[in-house]
Protein backbone atom coordinates (compact mmCIF):
# COMPACT_ATOMS: atom_id res chain seq x y z
CA UNK A 1 0.00 0.00 0.00
CA UNK A 2 2.76 2.40 0.99
CA UNK A 3 4.53 1.63 -2.28
CA UNK A 4 1.28 2.33 -4.19
CA UNK A 5 0.74 5.67 -2.39
CA UNK A 6 4.31 6.71 -3.13
CA UNK A 7 3.75 5.82 -6.76
CA UNK A 8 0.50 7.85 -6.94
CA UNK A 9 2.15 10.79 -5.16
CA UNK A 10 5.04 10.74 -7.61
CA UNK A 11 2.61 10.60 -10.53
CA UNK A 12 0.59 13.53 -9.14
CA UNK A 13 3.75 15.57 -8.67
CA UNK A 14 4.84 14.82 -12.20
CA UNK A 15 1.42 15.84 -13.57
CA UNK A 16 1.43 19.09 -11.58
CA UNK A 17 4.93 19.87 -12.79
CA UNK A 18 3.90 19.26 -16.39
CA UNK A 19 0.78 21.40 -15.90
CA UNK A 20 2.77 24.32 -14.50
CA UNK A 21 5.25 24.16 -17.34
CA UNK A 22 2.54 24.19 -19.99
CA UNK A 23 0.11 26.55 -18.21
CA UNK A 24 -0.41 29.90 -20.07
CA UNK A 25 -0.50 31.60 -16.65
CA UNK A 26 3.15 30.69 -16.18
CA UNK A 27 4.37 31.30 -19.70
CA UNK A 28 4.44 34.81 -21.17
CA UNK A 29 1.69 35.12 -23.77
CA UNK A 30 2.93 36.83 -26.92
CA UNK A 31 0.82 39.77 -28.06
CA UNK A 32 1.45 41.97 -31.09
CA UNK A 33 0.29 45.59 -31.10
CA UNK A 34 0.44 47.65 -34.28
CA UNK A 35 1.23 51.31 -33.60
CA UNK A 36 -0.46 54.16 -35.46
CA UNK A 37 2.86 55.89 -36.22
CA UNK A 38 6.54 55.65 -35.40
CA UNK A 39 7.31 55.53 -31.68
CA UNK A 40 6.73 58.90 -29.98
CA UNK A 41 5.59 60.22 -26.56
CA UNK A 42 1.94 59.44 -27.42
CA UNK A 43 2.96 55.81 -26.86
CA UNK A 44 4.45 56.42 -23.40
CA UNK A 45 2.32 53.84 -21.48
CA UNK A 46 3.14 51.13 -24.04
CA UNK A 47 6.89 51.75 -23.95
CA UNK A 48 7.09 52.13 -20.17
CA UNK A 49 4.97 49.01 -19.57
CA UNK A 50 7.39 47.11 -21.78
CA UNK A 51 10.65 48.54 -20.44
CA UNK A 52 9.60 48.45 -16.76
CA UNK A 53 8.58 44.80 -17.00
CA UNK A 54 4.90 45.52 -16.31
CA UNK A 55 3.69 43.51 -19.31
CA UNK A 56 5.95 40.63 -18.27
CA UNK A 57 4.68 40.73 -14.68
CA UNK A 58 1.15 40.37 -16.05
CA UNK A 59 2.11 37.38 -18.17
CA UNK A 60 2.54 39.13 -21.51
CA UNK A 61 5.36 39.43 -24.02
CA UNK A 62 4.24 42.43 -26.07
CA UNK A 63 5.71 43.27 -29.46
CA UNK A 64 5.15 46.84 -30.71
CA UNK A 65 5.32 47.34 -34.47
CA UNK A 66 5.39 50.74 -36.22
CA UNK A 67 3.50 50.71 -39.54
CA UNK A 68 4.92 51.36 -42.99
CA UNK A 69 1.60 53.05 -43.80
CA UNK A 70 -0.32 54.75 -40.94
CA UNK A 71 -3.62 53.78 -42.59
CA UNK A 72 -2.88 50.05 -42.36
CA UNK A 73 -3.05 49.05 -38.63
CA UNK A 74 -6.86 49.00 -38.12
CA UNK A 75 -7.33 47.37 -41.53
CA UNK A 76 -4.85 44.63 -40.63
CA UNK A 77 -6.70 43.96 -37.35
CA UNK A 78 -10.00 43.86 -39.25
CA UNK A 79 -8.43 41.31 -41.62
CA UNK A 80 -7.28 39.14 -38.70
CA UNK A 81 -3.58 39.82 -39.36
CA UNK A 82 -2.90 41.22 -35.86
CA UNK A 83 -4.80 41.15 -32.55
CA UNK A 84 -4.57 44.84 -31.60
CA UNK A 85 -3.83 48.21 -33.18
CA UNK A 86 -3.53 51.80 -32.00
CA UNK A 87 -5.97 53.93 -33.95
CA UNK A 88 -8.09 57.09 -33.73
CA UNK A 89 -11.65 57.46 -32.45
CA UNK A 90 -12.88 59.49 -35.47
CA UNK A 91 -11.39 56.87 -37.80
CA UNK A 92 -13.13 54.08 -35.86
CA UNK A 93 -16.60 55.58 -36.42
CA UNK A 94 -15.96 55.92 -40.14
CA UNK A 95 -14.45 52.45 -40.58
CA UNK A 96 -17.16 50.66 -38.59
CA UNK A 97 -19.73 52.55 -40.68
CA UNK A 98 -17.99 51.14 -43.76
CA UNK A 99 -18.35 47.61 -42.39
CA UNK A 100 -14.95 46.88 -40.82
CA UNK A 101 -15.35 44.43 -37.87
CA UNK A 102 -13.62 46.61 -35.28
CA UNK A 103 -14.29 47.60 -31.69
CA UNK A 104 -12.50 49.97 -29.35
CA UNK A 105 -11.38 48.08 -26.21
CA UNK A 106 -9.25 50.79 -24.60
CA UNK A 107 -7.96 54.35 -24.73
CA UNK A 108 -4.37 55.57 -24.78
CA UNK A 109 -4.80 59.37 -25.13
CA UNK A 110 -8.11 60.58 -23.72
CA UNK A 111 -8.35 64.11 -25.16
CA UNK A 112 -8.09 65.57 -28.66
CA UNK A 113 -4.55 66.44 -29.77
CA UNK A 114 -5.70 67.97 -33.04
CA UNK A 115 -5.78 71.77 -33.15
CA UNK A 116 -5.86 74.78 -35.45
CA UNK A 117 -2.56 76.64 -35.22
CA UNK A 118 -1.49 80.14 -36.25
CA UNK A 119 1.73 82.04 -35.66
CA UNK A 120 1.76 83.73 -32.28
CA UNK A 121 2.21 87.15 -33.91
CA UNK A 122 -0.59 86.49 -36.41
CA UNK A 123 -3.41 89.05 -36.68
CA UNK A 124 -5.80 86.09 -36.32
CA UNK A 125 -6.92 86.48 -32.73
CA UNK A 126 -10.17 84.56 -32.96
CA UNK A 127 -11.84 82.08 -35.32
CA UNK A 128 -13.81 84.99 -36.81
CA UNK A 129 -10.53 86.43 -38.11
CA UNK A 130 -10.12 83.42 -40.43
CA UNK A 131 -12.58 84.94 -42.91
CA UNK A 132 -10.83 85.33 -46.26
CA UNK A 133 -7.68 83.52 -45.02
CA UNK A 134 -5.84 80.44 -46.29
CA UNK A 135 -6.01 77.35 -44.07
CA UNK A 136 -3.72 74.38 -44.73
CA UNK A 137 -4.73 70.78 -44.05
CA UNK A 138 -3.22 67.31 -44.44
CA UNK A 139 -6.12 64.90 -44.45
CA UNK A 140 -9.53 65.78 -45.83
CA UNK A 141 -12.77 64.59 -44.30
CA UNK A 142 -12.41 64.76 -40.53
CA UNK A 143 -10.24 67.88 -40.49
CA UNK A 144 -12.75 69.60 -42.78
CA UNK A 145 -15.52 68.63 -40.33
CA UNK A 146 -13.56 70.02 -37.39
CA UNK A 147 -12.92 73.29 -39.17
CA UNK A 148 -16.51 73.54 -40.39
CA UNK A 149 -17.84 73.18 -36.82
CA UNK A 150 -15.34 75.72 -35.48
CA UNK A 151 -16.29 78.23 -38.19
CA UNK A 152 -20.04 77.70 -37.77
CA UNK A 153 -19.77 78.51 -34.08
CA UNK A 154 -18.64 81.99 -35.17
CA UNK A 155 -21.17 82.36 -37.97
CA UNK A 156 -18.77 81.47 -40.79
CA UNK A 157 -18.72 78.68 -43.38
CA UNK A 158 -15.99 76.73 -45.20
CA UNK A 159 -16.73 78.92 -48.23
CA UNK A 160 -15.48 81.91 -46.20
CA UNK A 161 -11.92 80.55 -46.23
CA UNK A 162 -9.54 79.00 -48.79
CA UNK A 163 -8.56 75.42 -47.97
CA UNK A 164 -5.12 74.36 -49.23
CA UNK A 165 -3.79 70.80 -49.10
CA UNK A 166 -0.25 71.04 -47.71
CA UNK A 167 0.07 67.25 -47.31
CA UNK A 168 1.98 66.62 -44.08
CA UNK A 169 3.93 69.87 -44.29
CA UNK A 170 1.82 71.72 -41.73
CA UNK A 171 4.17 73.92 -39.72
CA UNK A 172 6.64 74.46 -42.62
CA UNK A 173 3.76 75.79 -44.75
CA UNK A 174 2.74 78.12 -41.96
CA UNK A 175 6.30 79.34 -41.36
CA UNK A 176 6.82 79.88 -45.09
CA UNK A 177 3.72 82.08 -45.28
CA UNK A 178 1.95 79.77 -47.73
CA UNK A 179 -1.06 79.63 -45.41
CA UNK A 180 -2.38 81.74 -42.54
CA UNK A 181 -3.36 78.77 -40.33
CA UNK A 182 -3.23 74.98 -40.33
CA UNK A 183 -5.77 72.45 -39.09
CA UNK A 184 -4.60 69.01 -37.97
CA UNK A 185 -1.55 70.19 -36.02
CA UNK A 186 -0.95 68.12 -32.89
CA UNK A 187 -0.77 70.51 -29.96
CA UNK A 188 1.93 68.47 -28.22
CA UNK A 189 4.26 68.44 -31.26
CA UNK A 190 3.73 71.21 -33.81
CA UNK A 191 3.60 74.01 -31.22
CA UNK A 192 6.85 72.80 -29.66
CA UNK A 193 8.52 72.34 -33.04
CA UNK A 194 7.61 75.89 -34.07
CA UNK A 195 8.83 77.32 -30.77
CA UNK A 196 12.17 75.50 -31.04
CA UNK A 197 12.63 76.94 -34.54
CA UNK A 198 12.02 80.44 -33.19
CA UNK A 199 8.50 80.93 -34.51
CA UNK A 200 6.10 80.43 -31.57
CA UNK A 201 2.59 79.38 -32.47
CA UNK A 202 -0.83 79.71 -30.94
CA UNK A 203 -3.54 77.03 -30.90
CA UNK A 204 -7.31 77.07 -31.13
CA UNK A 205 -8.70 73.91 -29.55
CA UNK A 206 -11.63 72.18 -31.34
CA UNK A 207 -13.20 71.06 -28.05
CA UNK A 208 -13.43 74.75 -27.05
CA UNK A 209 -14.82 75.80 -30.42
CA UNK A 210 -17.95 73.71 -30.93
CA UNK A 211 -16.54 70.17 -31.41
CA UNK A 212 -17.44 67.49 -28.84
CA UNK A 213 -14.40 66.10 -27.05
CA UNK A 214 -13.14 62.67 -28.08
CA UNK A 215 -10.32 60.19 -27.50
CA UNK A 216 -7.37 60.89 -29.78
CA UNK A 217 -5.73 57.46 -29.55
CA UNK A 218 -7.60 54.24 -28.88
CA UNK A 219 -6.92 50.51 -29.00
CA UNK A 220 -8.98 48.45 -31.43
CA UNK A 221 -9.56 44.70 -31.77
CA UNK A 222 -11.39 42.45 -34.23
CA UNK A 223 -14.99 41.65 -33.30
CA UNK A 224 -14.18 37.94 -33.43
CA UNK A 225 -11.50 38.18 -30.73
CA UNK A 226 -13.12 40.28 -28.03
CA UNK A 227 -12.90 37.44 -25.48
CA UNK A 228 -9.11 37.13 -25.94
CA UNK A 229 -7.76 36.46 -22.42
CA UNK A 230 -4.69 38.61 -23.10
CA UNK A 231 -6.64 41.86 -23.49
CA UNK A 232 -7.54 42.46 -19.84
CA UNK A 233 -3.97 42.06 -18.49
CA UNK A 234 -2.82 44.25 -21.39
CA UNK A 235 -5.17 47.05 -20.34
CA UNK A 236 -4.31 46.57 -16.67
CA UNK A 237 -0.64 46.94 -17.62
CA UNK A 238 -1.33 50.22 -19.40
CA UNK A 239 -3.13 51.59 -16.35
CA UNK A 240 -0.24 50.60 -14.08
CA UNK A 241 2.27 52.12 -16.50
CA UNK A 242 0.31 55.38 -16.74
CA UNK A 243 0.17 55.71 -12.97
CA UNK A 244 3.92 55.09 -12.79
CA UNK A 245 4.56 57.71 -15.49
CA UNK A 246 2.55 60.36 -13.68
CA UNK A 247 4.18 59.55 -10.35
CA UNK A 248 7.71 59.27 -11.76
CA UNK A 249 7.94 61.31 -14.99
CA UNK A 250 11.76 61.60 -15.02
CA UNK A 251 12.37 57.89 -14.37
CA UNK A 252 9.72 57.06 -16.98
CA UNK A 253 11.45 59.28 -19.55
CA UNK A 254 14.66 57.32 -19.01
CA UNK A 255 12.74 54.10 -19.64
CA UNK A 256 11.16 55.65 -22.74
CA UNK A 257 14.47 56.54 -24.38
CA UNK A 258 16.32 53.44 -23.12
CA UNK A 259 15.91 51.69 -26.46
CA UNK A 260 14.87 54.76 -28.45
CA UNK A 261 17.98 56.95 -28.20
CA UNK A 262 17.09 58.80 -31.39
CA UNK A 263 14.11 60.33 -29.53
CA UNK A 264 16.29 61.95 -26.86
CA UNK A 265 16.04 65.49 -28.20
CA UNK A 266 14.45 68.82 -27.28
CA UNK A 267 11.28 68.28 -29.32
CA UNK A 268 10.46 64.91 -27.79
CA UNK A 269 11.34 66.06 -24.26
CA UNK A 270 8.85 68.92 -24.63
CA UNK A 271 6.25 66.68 -26.28
CA UNK A 272 6.66 64.15 -23.44
CA UNK A 273 5.86 66.84 -20.86
CA UNK A 274 2.81 68.07 -22.81
CA UNK A 275 1.48 64.57 -23.52
CA UNK A 276 1.48 63.12 -20.00
CA UNK A 277 -1.60 65.04 -18.72
CA UNK A 278 -3.58 63.73 -21.70
CA UNK A 279 -2.94 60.02 -21.12
CA UNK A 280 -5.96 57.91 -20.20
CA UNK A 281 -5.83 57.27 -16.45
CA UNK A 282 -8.28 54.36 -16.83
CA UNK A 283 -7.51 52.91 -20.28
CA UNK A 284 -10.22 50.23 -20.07
CA UNK A 285 -13.02 52.60 -19.00
CA UNK A 286 -15.65 53.55 -21.59
CA UNK A 287 -17.84 56.68 -21.41
CA UNK A 288 -20.74 55.66 -23.65
CA UNK A 289 -22.43 59.07 -23.52
CA UNK A 290 -19.23 60.73 -24.73
CA UNK A 291 -18.85 58.28 -27.62
CA UNK A 292 -22.52 58.65 -28.57
CA UNK A 293 -22.26 62.44 -28.54
CA UNK A 294 -19.27 62.37 -30.86
CA UNK A 295 -20.95 59.87 -33.20
CA UNK A 296 -23.91 62.24 -33.57
CA UNK A 297 -21.47 65.06 -34.38
CA UNK A 298 -19.93 62.96 -37.16
CA UNK A 299 -23.41 62.07 -38.43
CA UNK A 300 -24.40 65.74 -38.50
CA UNK A 301 -21.13 66.53 -40.29
CA UNK A 302 -21.89 63.95 -42.96
CA UNK A 303 -18.81 61.83 -42.22
CA UNK A 304 -20.94 58.81 -41.25
CA UNK A 305 -24.40 57.89 -42.48
CA UNK A 306 -25.80 57.00 -39.06
CA UNK A 307 -24.73 57.23 -35.41
CA UNK A 308 -24.69 53.55 -34.45
CA UNK A 309 -25.32 52.24 -30.93
CA UNK A 310 -22.09 52.50 -28.94
CA UNK A 311 -22.10 48.72 -28.35
CA UNK A 312 -21.57 48.29 -32.11
CA UNK A 313 -18.10 49.86 -31.98
CA UNK A 314 -16.86 50.13 -28.38
CA UNK A 315 -16.85 47.87 -25.32
CA UNK A 316 -15.35 47.51 -21.86
CA UNK A 317 -13.26 44.36 -21.51
CA UNK A 318 -14.25 42.45 -18.38
XYZ file of N, CA and C in Angstrom, residues 145-298:
462
model
N -14.369 68.610 -41.249
C -15.515 68.632 -40.334
C -15.195 69.428 -39.076
N -13.975 69.236 -38.567
C -13.555 70.015 -37.389
C -13.614 71.503 -37.691
N -12.991 71.875 -38.800
C -12.916 73.287 -39.171
C -14.308 73.861 -39.428
N -15.150 73.085 -40.089
C -16.514 73.541 -40.385
C -17.272 73.856 -39.091
N -17.147 72.959 -38.102
C -17.842 73.178 -36.825
C -17.284 74.406 -36.103
N -15.962 74.571 -36.153
C -15.338 75.724 -35.485
C -15.780 77.030 -36.144
N -15.865 77.026 -37.469
C -16.294 78.231 -38.191
C -17.764 78.534 -37.925
N -18.602 77.498 -37.958
C -20.043 77.700 -37.767
C -20.351 78.295 -36.397
N -19.564 77.951 -35.420
C -19.775 78.506 -34.076
C -19.638 80.031 -34.093
N -18.857 80.537 -35.058
C -18.637 81.992 -35.166
C -19.390 82.595 -36.346
N -20.344 81.828 -36.891
C -21.174 82.358 -37.972
C -20.522 82.346 -39.333
N -19.449 81.568 -39.495
C -18.767 81.470 -40.789
C -18.992 80.085 -41.403
N -18.608 79.955 -42.676
C -18.723 78.676 -43.377
C -17.393 78.365 -44.059
N -17.229 77.108 -44.507
C -15.991 76.734 -45.201
C -15.768 77.608 -46.429
N -16.856 78.073 -47.032
C -16.734 78.921 -48.226
C -16.144 80.297 -47.900
N -16.048 80.627 -46.613
C -15.479 81.914 -46.205
C -13.956 81.877 -46.136
N -13.381 80.673 -46.282
C -11.920 80.552 -46.235
C -11.443 79.812 -47.488
N -10.116 79.790 -47.689
C -9.543 79.003 -48.787
C -8.769 77.837 -48.188
N -9.234 76.621 -48.480
C -8.559 75.423 -47.971
C -7.450 75.005 -48.928
N -6.259 74.747 -48.397
C -5.117 74.359 -49.227
C -4.509 73.077 -48.677
N -4.399 72.060 -49.516
C -3.794 70.797 -49.103
C -2.279 70.955 -49.061
N -1.709 70.892 -47.860
C -0.249 71.041 -47.706
C 0.390 69.692 -47.395
N -0.382 68.609 -47.642
C 0.069 67.252 -47.313
C 0.444 67.202 -45.827
N 1.613 66.683 -45.499
C 1.976 66.619 -44.076
C 2.955 67.723 -43.699
N 3.032 68.755 -44.535
C 3.931 69.874 -44.288
C 3.168 71.009 -43.606
N 2.680 70.745 -42.401
C 1.822 71.724 -41.725
C 2.602 72.946 -41.253
N 3.462 72.759 -40.256
C 4.174 73.921 -39.720
C 5.111 74.552 -40.746
N 5.816 73.794 -41.607
C 6.645 74.456 -42.622
C 5.834 75.376 -43.535
N 4.615 74.957 -43.898
C 3.764 75.794 -44.754
C 3.360 77.071 -44.043
N 3.119 76.944 -42.749
C 2.741 78.118 -41.956
C 3.929 79.072 -41.822
N 5.105 78.504 -41.536
C 6.301 79.339 -41.362
C 6.709 80.002 -42.670
N 6.442 79.323 -43.784
C 6.816 79.883 -45.089
C 5.814 80.910 -45.589
N 4.721 81.086 -44.870
C 3.720 82.076 -45.275
C 2.797 81.600 -46.379
N 2.831 80.289 -46.684
C 1.949 79.767 -47.733
C 0.494 79.739 -47.285
N 0.287 79.622 -45.981
C -1.064 79.626 -45.408
C -1.065 80.502 -44.154
N -2.255 80.899 -43.735
C -2.385 81.739 -42.536
C -2.615 80.910 -41.281
N -3.079 79.665 -41.453
C -3.360 78.773 -40.328
C -3.319 77.340 -40.851
N -3.180 76.398 -39.941
C -3.232 74.978 -40.329
C -4.141 74.240 -39.364
N -4.928 73.313 -39.913
C -5.769 72.451 -39.086
C -5.164 71.052 -39.147
N -5.193 70.352 -38.010
C -4.601 69.013 -37.969
C -3.258 68.993 -37.260
N -2.825 70.135 -36.736
C -1.551 70.192 -36.015
C -1.747 69.601 -34.616
N -0.869 68.674 -34.241
C -0.947 68.117 -32.890
C -0.356 69.126 -31.903
N -1.157 69.461 -30.908
C -0.771 70.510 -29.964
C 0.467 70.146 -29.158
N 0.757 68.871 -29.000
C 1.931 68.466 -28.216
C 3.204 68.382 -29.071
N 3.067 68.520 -30.402
C 4.257 68.439 -31.262
C 4.484 69.719 -32.062
N 3.500 70.087 -32.902
C 3.732 71.208 -33.811
C 4.050 72.508 -33.065
N 3.340 72.773 -31.969
C 3.598 74.008 -31.220
C 5.019 74.020 -30.674
N 5.479 72.876 -30.182
C 6.854 72.801 -29.662
C 7.876 72.925 -30.777
N 7.589 72.277 -31.910
C 8.520 72.344 -33.037
C 8.685 73.789 -33.518
N 7.568 74.502 -33.622
C 7.613 75.892 -34.073
C 8.377 76.760 -33.078
N 8.153 76.523 -31.804
C 8.825 77.322 -30.775
C 10.332 77.087 -30.804
N 10.734 75.828 -30.981
C 12.167 75.495 -31.043
C 12.829 76.195 -32.231
N 12.084 76.313 -33.330
C 12.631 76.942 -34.540
C 12.549 78.473 -34.484
N 12.035 78.987 -33.365
C 12.016 80.438 -33.191
C 10.783 81.132 -33.717
N 9.754 80.354 -34.022
C 8.500 80.925 -34.514
C 7.344 80.398 -33.662
N 7.146 80.943 -32.472
C 6.099 80.431 -31.574
C 4.719 80.454 -32.240
N 3.936 79.461 -31.919
C 2.589 79.378 -32.473
C 1.534 79.527 -31.393
N 0.319 79.587 -31.848
C -0.828 79.714 -30.936
C -1.910 78.771 -31.443
N -2.566 78.058 -30.498
C -3.542 77.034 -30.903
C -4.965 77.432 -30.551
N -5.879 77.042 -31.435
C -7.313 77.068 -31.131
C -7.738 75.607 -30.982
N -8.382 75.299 -29.868
C -8.697 73.906 -29.549
C -10.122 73.561 -29.983
N -10.288 72.541 -30.836
C -11.627 72.183 -31.342
C -12.654 71.986 -30.242
N -12.238 71.341 -29.134
C -13.197 71.057 -28.052
C -13.653 72.332 -27.337
N -12.986 73.468 -27.614
C -13.429 74.746 -27.051
C -14.171 75.583 -28.092
N -14.258 75.025 -29.308
C -14.821 75.795 -30.423
C -15.968 75.064 -31.118
N -16.745 74.310 -30.353
C -17.946 73.708 -30.926
C -17.863 72.241 -31.293
N -16.697 71.601 -31.086
C -16.540 70.174 -31.413
C -16.582 69.355 -30.115
N -17.418 68.317 -30.051
C -17.443 67.485 -28.838
C -16.073 66.828 -28.606
N -15.689 66.722 -27.354
C -14.400 66.104 -27.048
C -14.414 64.618 -27.410
N -13.247 64.077 -27.678
C -13.140 62.669 -28.083
C -11.773 62.132 -27.685
N -11.611 60.814 -27.784
C -10.322 60.190 -27.497
C -9.451 60.288 -28.752
N -8.233 60.797 -28.603
C -7.366 60.893 -29.782
C -6.855 59.509 -30.187
N -6.280 58.785 -29.229
C -5.732 57.463 -29.550
C -6.448 56.373 -28.776
N -6.881 55.356 -29.494
C -7.599 54.244 -28.878
C -6.955 52.924 -29.294
N -7.405 51.848 -28.665
C -6.924 50.507 -28.995
C -8.093 49.734 -29.580
N -7.895 49.161 -30.767
C -8.984 48.450 -31.428
C -8.638 46.972 -31.607
N -9.697 46.140 -31.566
C -9.563 44.698 -31.771
C -10.612 44.251 -32.778
N -10.422 43.037 -33.299
C -11.387 42.454 -34.229
C -12.586 41.935 -33.442
N -13.778 42.102 -33.977
C -14.995 41.651 -33.295
C -14.955 40.175 -32.918
N -14.217 39.392 -33.685
C -14.180 37.942 -33.432
C -13.303 37.584 -32.231
N -12.485 38.522 -31.769
C -11.503 38.184 -30.729
C -11.721 38.936 -29.418
N -12.904 39.419 -29.189
C -13.119 40.282 -28.029
C -12.991 39.545 -26.698
N -13.064 38.217 -26.722
C -12.904 37.436 -25.485
C -11.471 36.951 -25.303
N -10.526 37.515 -26.055
C -9.110 37.133 -25.940
C -8.629 37.401 -24.507
N -8.149 36.356 -23.836
C -7.761 36.457 -22.422
C -6.560 37.368 -22.203
N -5.864 37.729 -23.263
C -4.690 38.605 -23.102
C -5.078 40.077 -22.992
N -6.279 40.436 -23.409
C -6.640 41.856 -23.486
C -6.756 42.520 -22.108
N -7.367 41.821 -21.163
C -7.544 42.458 -19.841
C -6.194 42.717 -19.151
N -5.281 41.725 -19.090
C -3.973 42.060 -18.494
C -3.211 43.112 -19.285
N -3.457 43.197 -20.587
C -2.819 44.249 -21.392
C -3.307 45.626 -20.937
N -4.619 45.763 -20.772
C -5.173 47.050 -20.339
C -4.775 47.372 -18.898
N -4.753 46.353 -18.050
C -4.309 46.573 -16.666
C -2.860 47.059 -16.643
N -2.055 46.525 -17.541
C -0.641 46.942 -17.622
C -0.527 48.403 -18.030
N -1.366 48.820 -18.972
C -1.332 50.224 -19.403
C -1.721 51.154 -18.262
N -2.722 50.745 -17.485
C -3.127 51.591 -16.349
C -1.989 51.701 -15.335
N -1.352 50.582 -15.042
C -0.242 50.602 -14.084
C 0.914 51.452 -14.607
N 1.182 51.337 -15.899
C 2.266 52.124 -16.498
C 1.946 53.614 -16.462
N 0.700 53.963 -16.749
C 0.306 55.379 -16.740
C 0.439 55.974 -15.340
N 0.019 55.220 -14.347
C 0.169 55.709 -12.972
C 1.643 55.903 -12.629
N 2.483 54.973 -13.061
C 3.918 55.093 -12.789
C 4.496 56.333 -13.487
N 4.062 56.554 -14.729
C 4.559 57.710 -15.489
C 4.210 59.017 -14.778
N 2.982 59.124 -14.324
C 2.547 60.360 -13.676
C 3.231 60.549 -12.315
N 3.506 59.455 -11.644
C 4.179 59.546 -10.345
C 5.683 59.758 -10.490
N 6.252 59.233 -11.582
C 7.709 59.268 -11.759
C 8.053 59.679 -13.195
N 7.738 60.911 -13.584
C 7.944 61.307 -14.989
C 9.398 61.247 -15.451
N 10.345 61.614 -14.596
C 11.755 61.596 -15.015
C 12.261 60.169 -15.203
N 11.939 59.294 -14.244
C 12.365 57.894 -14.370
C 11.691 57.247 -15.573
N 10.449 57.623 -15.844
C 9.721 57.064 -16.984
C 10.340 57.528 -18.298
N 10.781 58.788 -18.339
C 11.448 59.281 -19.550
C 12.703 58.465 -19.849
N 13.463 58.134 -18.812
C 14.664 57.323 -19.008
C 14.301 55.946 -19.564
N 13.192 55.375 -19.090
C 12.738 54.099 -19.637
C 12.310 54.264 -21.095
N 11.671 55.398 -21.384
C 11.161 55.650 -22.735
C 12.285 55.706 -23.764
N 13.375 56.367 -23.413
C 14.471 56.537 -24.377
C 15.507 55.424 -24.293
N 15.334 54.507 -23.330
C 16.318 53.438 -23.123
C 16.670 52.728 -24.423
N 15.677 52.363 -25.179
C 15.911 51.687 -26.462
C 15.433 52.527 -27.642
N 15.276 53.826 -27.384
C 14.866 54.758 -28.454
C 15.732 56.017 -28.358
N 17.043 55.841 -28.415
C 17.976 56.951 -28.198
C 17.759 58.093 -29.183
N 17.284 57.759 -30.378
C 17.088 58.797 -31.393
C 16.007 59.800 -30.989
N 15.185 59.440 -29.987
C 14.111 60.334 -29.531
C 14.556 61.266 -28.407
N 15.802 61.130 -27.968
C 16.292 61.948 -26.860
C 16.735 63.312 -27.382
N 15.733 64.141 -27.720
C 16.035 65.493 -28.197
C 15.035 66.483 -27.590
N 15.258 67.758 -27.888
C 14.453 68.816 -27.280
C 12.966 68.687 -27.630
N 12.676 68.383 -28.903
C 11.282 68.278 -29.318
C 10.550 67.178 -28.555
N 11.142 66.010 -28.461
C 10.461 64.909 -27.789
C 10.406 65.096 -26.274
N 11.412 65.767 -25.701
C 11.338 66.060 -24.262
C 10.166 66.997 -23.974
N 9.986 68.006 -24.824
C 8.847 68.920 -24.634
C 7.528 68.201 -24.885
N 7.485 67.402 -25.952
C 6.254 66.677 -26.280
C 5.884 65.708 -25.154
N 6.891 65.074 -24.573
C 6.655 64.154 -23.443
C 5.928 64.887 -22.318
N 6.448 66.059 -21.957
C 5.857 66.838 -20.863
C 4.408 67.224 -21.180
N 4.148 67.609 -22.433
C 2.805 68.066 -22.811
C 1.824 66.910 -23.018
N 2.345 65.718 -23.258
C 1.476 64.571 -23.517
C 0.988 63.894 -22.237
N 1.825 63.883 -21.210
C 1.481 63.123 -19.998
C 0.112 63.466 -19.415
N -0.272 64.754 -19.311
C -1.598 65.044 -18.715
C -2.765 64.527 -19.546
N -2.487 64.152 -20.800
C -3.576 63.729 -21.695
C -3.707 62.206 -21.794
N -2.847 61.484 -21.103
C -2.940 60.022 -21.123
C -4.190 59.554 -20.377
N -4.766 58.466 -20.847
C -5.957 57.915 -20.199
C -5.564 57.287 -18.862
N -6.134 57.810 -17.776
C -5.831 57.267 -16.450
C -6.453 55.895 -16.251
N -7.597 55.657 -16.911
C -8.277 54.360 -16.830
C -8.487 53.868 -18.265
N -7.459 53.276 -18.844
C -7.511 52.910 -20.277
C -8.681 52.003 -20.647
N -9.143 51.171 -19.730
C -10.218 50.227 -20.068
C -11.609 50.855 -19.941
N -11.710 51.994 -19.256
C -13.021 52.601 -19.001
C -13.622 53.172 -20.284
N -14.936 53.057 -20.399
C -15.649 53.554 -21.587
C -16.779 54.487 -21.150
N -16.772 55.717 -21.653
C -17.842 56.680 -21.406
C -18.780 56.625 -22.619
N -19.846 55.870 -22.496
C -20.735 55.659 -23.653
C -21.418 56.951 -24.090
N -21.787 57.799 -23.156
C -22.434 59.067 -23.518
C -21.493 59.933 -24.362
N -20.221 59.925 -23.995
C -19.228 60.731 -24.730
C -19.066 60.198 -26.158
N -19.001 58.876 -26.293
C -18.855 58.281 -27.623
C -20.105 58.529 -28.472
N -21.277 58.427 -27.836
C -22.524 58.649 -28.568
C -22.626 60.102 -29.040
N -22.215 61.018 -28.184
C -22.257 62.443 -28.538
C -21.357 62.737 -29.738
N -20.191 62.130 -29.749
C -19.268 62.374 -30.862
C -19.770 61.712 -32.149
N -20.385 60.541 -32.024
C -20.946 59.867 -33.204
C -22.025 60.735 -33.845
N -22.847 61.373 -33.024
C -23.905 62.240 -33.566
C -23.305 63.478 -34.235
N -22.167 63.953 -33.721
C -21.471 65.065 -34.377
C -20.985 64.653 -35.765
N -20.414 63.442 -35.860
C -19.930 62.958 -37.160
C -21.091 62.735 -38.128
